[in-house]
Short mmCIF file of C-alpha atoms in Angstrom, two decimals:
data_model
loop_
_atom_site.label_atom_id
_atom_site.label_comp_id
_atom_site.label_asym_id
_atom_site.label_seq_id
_atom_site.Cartn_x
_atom_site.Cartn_y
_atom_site.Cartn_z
CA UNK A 13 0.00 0.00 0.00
CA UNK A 14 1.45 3.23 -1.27
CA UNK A 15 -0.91 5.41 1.06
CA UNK A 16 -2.27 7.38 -2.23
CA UNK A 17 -5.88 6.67 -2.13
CA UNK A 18 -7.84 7.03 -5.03
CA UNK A 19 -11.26 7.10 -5.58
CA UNK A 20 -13.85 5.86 -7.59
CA UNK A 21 -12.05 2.33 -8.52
CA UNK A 22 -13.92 2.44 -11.38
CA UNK A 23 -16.33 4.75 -13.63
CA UNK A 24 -18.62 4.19 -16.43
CA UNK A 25 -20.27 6.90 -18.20
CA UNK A 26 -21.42 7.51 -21.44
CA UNK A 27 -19.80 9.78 -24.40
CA UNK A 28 -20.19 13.65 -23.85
CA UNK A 29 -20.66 13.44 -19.85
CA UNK A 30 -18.28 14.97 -17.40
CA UNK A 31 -16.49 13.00 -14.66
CA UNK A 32 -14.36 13.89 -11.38
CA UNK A 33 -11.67 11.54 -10.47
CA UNK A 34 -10.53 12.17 -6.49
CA UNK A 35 -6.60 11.72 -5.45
CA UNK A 36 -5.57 12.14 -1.67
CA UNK A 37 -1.73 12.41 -1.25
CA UNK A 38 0.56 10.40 1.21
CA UNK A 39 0.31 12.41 4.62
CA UNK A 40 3.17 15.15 3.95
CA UNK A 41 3.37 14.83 0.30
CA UNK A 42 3.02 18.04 -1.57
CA UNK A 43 2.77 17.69 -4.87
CA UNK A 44 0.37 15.58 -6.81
CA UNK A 45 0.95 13.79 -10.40
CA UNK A 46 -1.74 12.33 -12.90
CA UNK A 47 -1.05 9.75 -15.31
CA UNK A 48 -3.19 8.46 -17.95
CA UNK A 49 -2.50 4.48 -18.97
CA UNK A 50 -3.94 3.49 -22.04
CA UNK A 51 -3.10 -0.21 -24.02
CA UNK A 52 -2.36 2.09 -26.78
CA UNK A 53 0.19 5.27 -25.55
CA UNK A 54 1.13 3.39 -22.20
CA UNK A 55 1.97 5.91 -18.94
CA UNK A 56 1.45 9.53 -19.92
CA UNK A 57 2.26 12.29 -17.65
CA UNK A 58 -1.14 14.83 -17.63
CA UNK A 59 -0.26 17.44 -15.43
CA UNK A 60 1.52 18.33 -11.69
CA UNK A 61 0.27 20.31 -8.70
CA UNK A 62 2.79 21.44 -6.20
CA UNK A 63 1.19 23.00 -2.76
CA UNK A 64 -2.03 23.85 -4.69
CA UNK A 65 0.06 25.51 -7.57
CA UNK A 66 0.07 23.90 -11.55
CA UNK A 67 3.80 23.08 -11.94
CA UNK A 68 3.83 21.19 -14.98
CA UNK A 69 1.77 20.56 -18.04
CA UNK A 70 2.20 17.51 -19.83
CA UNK A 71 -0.55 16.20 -22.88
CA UNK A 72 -3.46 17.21 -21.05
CA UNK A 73 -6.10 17.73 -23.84
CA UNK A 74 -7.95 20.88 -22.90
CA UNK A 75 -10.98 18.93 -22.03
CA UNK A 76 -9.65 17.81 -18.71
CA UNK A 77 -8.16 20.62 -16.18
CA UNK A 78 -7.30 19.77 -12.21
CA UNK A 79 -6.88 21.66 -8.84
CA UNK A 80 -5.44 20.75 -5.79
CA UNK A 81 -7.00 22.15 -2.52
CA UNK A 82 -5.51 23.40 0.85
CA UNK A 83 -6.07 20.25 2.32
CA UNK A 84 -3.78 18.60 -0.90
CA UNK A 85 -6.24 16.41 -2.19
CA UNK A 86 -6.15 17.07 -6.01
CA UNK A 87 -9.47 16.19 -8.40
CA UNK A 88 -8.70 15.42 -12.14
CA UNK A 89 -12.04 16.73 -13.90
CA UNK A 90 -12.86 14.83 -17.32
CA UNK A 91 -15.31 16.13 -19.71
CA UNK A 92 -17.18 16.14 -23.06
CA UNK A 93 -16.29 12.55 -22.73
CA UNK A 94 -14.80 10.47 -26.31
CA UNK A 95 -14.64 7.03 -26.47
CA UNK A 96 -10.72 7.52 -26.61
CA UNK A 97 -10.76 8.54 -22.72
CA UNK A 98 -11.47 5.05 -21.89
CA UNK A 99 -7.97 4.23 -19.81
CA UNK A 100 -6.49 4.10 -16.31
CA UNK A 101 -5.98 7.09 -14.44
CA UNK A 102 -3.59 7.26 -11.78
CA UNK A 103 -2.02 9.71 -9.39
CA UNK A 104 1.11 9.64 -7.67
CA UNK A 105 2.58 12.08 -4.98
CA UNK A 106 5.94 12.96 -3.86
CA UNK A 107 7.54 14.80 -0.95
CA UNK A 108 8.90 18.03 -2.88
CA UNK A 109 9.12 19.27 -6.48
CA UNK A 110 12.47 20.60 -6.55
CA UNK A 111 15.30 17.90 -6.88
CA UNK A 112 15.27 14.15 -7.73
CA UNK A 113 12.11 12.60 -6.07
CA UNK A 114 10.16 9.39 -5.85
CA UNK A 115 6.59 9.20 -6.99
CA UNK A 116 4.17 7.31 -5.20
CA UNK A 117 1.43 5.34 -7.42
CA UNK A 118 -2.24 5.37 -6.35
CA UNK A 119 -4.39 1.67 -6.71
CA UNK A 120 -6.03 4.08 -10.19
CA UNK A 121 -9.47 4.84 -11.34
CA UNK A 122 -10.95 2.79 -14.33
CA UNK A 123 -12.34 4.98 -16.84
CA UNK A 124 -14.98 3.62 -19.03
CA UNK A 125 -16.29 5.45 -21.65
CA UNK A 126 -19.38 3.65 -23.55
CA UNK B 29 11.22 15.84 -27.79
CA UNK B 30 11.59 13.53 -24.69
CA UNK B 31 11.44 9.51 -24.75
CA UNK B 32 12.34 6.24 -23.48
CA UNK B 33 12.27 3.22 -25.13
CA UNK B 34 12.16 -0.20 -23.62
CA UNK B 35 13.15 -3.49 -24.56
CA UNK B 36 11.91 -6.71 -24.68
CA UNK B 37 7.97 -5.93 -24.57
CA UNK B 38 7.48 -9.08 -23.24
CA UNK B 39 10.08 -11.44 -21.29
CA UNK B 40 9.51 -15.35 -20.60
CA UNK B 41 12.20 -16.76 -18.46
CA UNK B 42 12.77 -20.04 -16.21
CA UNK B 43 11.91 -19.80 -12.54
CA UNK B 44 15.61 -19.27 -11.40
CA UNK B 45 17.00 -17.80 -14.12
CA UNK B 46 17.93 -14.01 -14.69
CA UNK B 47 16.35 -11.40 -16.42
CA UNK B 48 17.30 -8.29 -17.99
CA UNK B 49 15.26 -5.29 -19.79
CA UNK B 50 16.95 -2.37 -21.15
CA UNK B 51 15.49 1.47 -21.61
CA UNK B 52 17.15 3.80 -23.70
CA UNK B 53 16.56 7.64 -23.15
CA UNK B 54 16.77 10.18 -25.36
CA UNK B 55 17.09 13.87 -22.80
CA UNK B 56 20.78 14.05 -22.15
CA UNK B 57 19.70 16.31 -18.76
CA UNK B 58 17.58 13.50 -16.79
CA UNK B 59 19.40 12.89 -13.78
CA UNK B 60 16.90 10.58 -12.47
CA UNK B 61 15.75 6.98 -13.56
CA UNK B 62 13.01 4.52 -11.29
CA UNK B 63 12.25 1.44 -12.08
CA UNK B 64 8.34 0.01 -11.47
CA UNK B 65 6.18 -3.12 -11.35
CA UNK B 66 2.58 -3.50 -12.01
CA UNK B 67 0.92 -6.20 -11.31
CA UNK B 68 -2.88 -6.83 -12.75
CA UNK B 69 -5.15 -4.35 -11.32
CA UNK B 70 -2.49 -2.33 -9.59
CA UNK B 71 -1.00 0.66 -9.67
CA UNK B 72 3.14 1.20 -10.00
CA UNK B 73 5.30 0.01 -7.34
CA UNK B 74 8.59 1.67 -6.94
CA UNK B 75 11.44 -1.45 -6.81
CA UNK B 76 14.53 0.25 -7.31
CA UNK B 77 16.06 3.79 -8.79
CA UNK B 78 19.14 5.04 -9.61
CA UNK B 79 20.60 8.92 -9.83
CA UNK B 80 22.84 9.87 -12.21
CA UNK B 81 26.08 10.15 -10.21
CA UNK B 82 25.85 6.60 -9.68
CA UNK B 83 26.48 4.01 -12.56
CA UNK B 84 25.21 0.78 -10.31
CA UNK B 85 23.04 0.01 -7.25
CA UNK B 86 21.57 -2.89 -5.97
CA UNK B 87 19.18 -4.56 -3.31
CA UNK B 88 19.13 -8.20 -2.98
CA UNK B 89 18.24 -9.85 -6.40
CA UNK B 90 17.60 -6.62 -8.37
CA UNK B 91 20.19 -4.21 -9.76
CA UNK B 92 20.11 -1.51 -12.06
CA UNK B 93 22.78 -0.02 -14.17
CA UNK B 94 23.31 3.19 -15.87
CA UNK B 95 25.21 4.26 -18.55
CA UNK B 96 25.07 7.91 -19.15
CA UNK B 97 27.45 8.15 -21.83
CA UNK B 98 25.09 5.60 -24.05
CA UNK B 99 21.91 7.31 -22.50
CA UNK B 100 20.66 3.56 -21.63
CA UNK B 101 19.79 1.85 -18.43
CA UNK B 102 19.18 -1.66 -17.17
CA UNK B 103 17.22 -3.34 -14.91
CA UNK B 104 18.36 -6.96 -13.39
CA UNK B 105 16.61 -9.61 -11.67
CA UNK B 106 18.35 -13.08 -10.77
CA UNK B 107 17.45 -15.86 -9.15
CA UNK B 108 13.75 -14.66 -10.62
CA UNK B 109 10.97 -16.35 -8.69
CA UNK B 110 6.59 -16.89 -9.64
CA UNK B 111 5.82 -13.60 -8.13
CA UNK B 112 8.21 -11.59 -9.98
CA UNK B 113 5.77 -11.81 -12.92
CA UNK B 114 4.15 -8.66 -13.61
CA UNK B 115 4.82 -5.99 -16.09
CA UNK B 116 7.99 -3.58 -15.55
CA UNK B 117 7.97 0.66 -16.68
CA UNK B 118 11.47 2.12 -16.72
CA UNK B 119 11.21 5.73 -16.47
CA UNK B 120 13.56 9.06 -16.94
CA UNK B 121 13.13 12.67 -15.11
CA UNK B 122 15.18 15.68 -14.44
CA UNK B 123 15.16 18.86 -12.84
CA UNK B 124 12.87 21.02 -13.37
CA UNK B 125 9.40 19.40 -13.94
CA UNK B 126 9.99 16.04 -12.27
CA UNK B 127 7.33 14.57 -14.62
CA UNK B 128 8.47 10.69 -16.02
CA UNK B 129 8.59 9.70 -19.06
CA UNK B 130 7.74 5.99 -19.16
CA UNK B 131 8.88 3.75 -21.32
CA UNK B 132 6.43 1.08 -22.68
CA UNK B 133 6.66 -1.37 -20.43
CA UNK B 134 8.17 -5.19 -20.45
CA UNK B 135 5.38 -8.52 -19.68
CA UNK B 136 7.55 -10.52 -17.61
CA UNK B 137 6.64 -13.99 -17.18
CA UNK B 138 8.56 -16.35 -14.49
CA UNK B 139 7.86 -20.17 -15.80
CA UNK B 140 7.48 -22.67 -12.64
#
């Protein structure tokens, strides 16, 4: 157990809905990652929070945008759903954002789109 | 632009035997290099990671090695056992964002 928590396990939802995906960090950790796995483009990196700041962008489609609140819990909103979305969706925290750092992985959220 | 690539996709070895998968990266600057496992309906595990002042490391049957000059690392498992089997992400940062860039990940399969 990494103590990321994610929730929902899993999601279905139909094409053209909106979805919020719920991370809370290890106690401590400050900065939150989100990952998208898909069979097709593997692990992509979506986008970093670091003490409720965006830090880093990665190929987040403009459809899907994040926050992270006081308490460091981050949400990764999803919407005007595509078929293509279908994939897991994990988060990961770390300690810091400045120097080398180990990521923590979440258990993920299934994403079904139908 | 950035990327790792990772060798064998998939990986079938003997129950005792070693096995080896190599990533290649392609950013000169990351300084930073973890190695996960997955197993089915799991997220990442962290098993090992290396730094780039450091061209070996190891903890009890897994090693990784780094060669910066060749821009490739290597992950080693010996004496593999049933429960190694899962699939394995090699991944590169540096400085700056921190994000990874995965590579695509290796099958690994540990015949009893």
């Amino acid at each position: 157990d990494s103590g990321v928590t994610q929730t929902p396990k899993h999601l279905i939802t139909a094409t053209g809905q909106r979805v919020t995906l719920r991370c809370s960090p290890r106690s401590g950790d400050l900065s939150v990652y989100w990952y998208q796995q898909s069979l097709d483009q593997g692990l992509q990196f979506l986008i970093q929070y670091y003490n409720g700041e965006e830090r880093a962008k990665g190929n987040i489609l403009e459809r899907f945008s994040a926050q992270q609140f006081p308490d460091l819990h981050s949400e990764l909103n999803l919407s005007s759903l595509e078929l293509g979305d279908s994939a897991l969706y994990f988060c990961a925290s770390s300690p810091r954002s400045l120097g080398d750092n180990e990521q923590f992985f979440g258990p993920g959220t299934r994403l079904t789109v139908l | 632009g950035e990327n790792v690539e990772q060798h064998p996709s998939t990986l079938s070895v003997q129950e005792g035997d070693s096995a080896v998968i190599k990533c290649t990266y392609s950013d000169s600057a990351s300084n930073y290099f973890p190695w996960y496992k997955q197993e089915l309906g799991k997220g990442p595990q962290l098993i090992i990671d290396i730094r780039s002042n450091v061209g070996e490391k190891k903890d009890q049957r897994i090693a990784v090695t780094l060669n910066k000059t060749a821009k490739h690392f290597s992950l080693h498992i010996t004496e593999t056992q049933p429960e190694d089997s899962a699939v394995y992400f090699c991944a590169a940062s540096k400085g700056g964002t921190y994000k990874y860039i995965f590579g695509t990940g290796t099958r690994l399969k540990v015949l009893a």
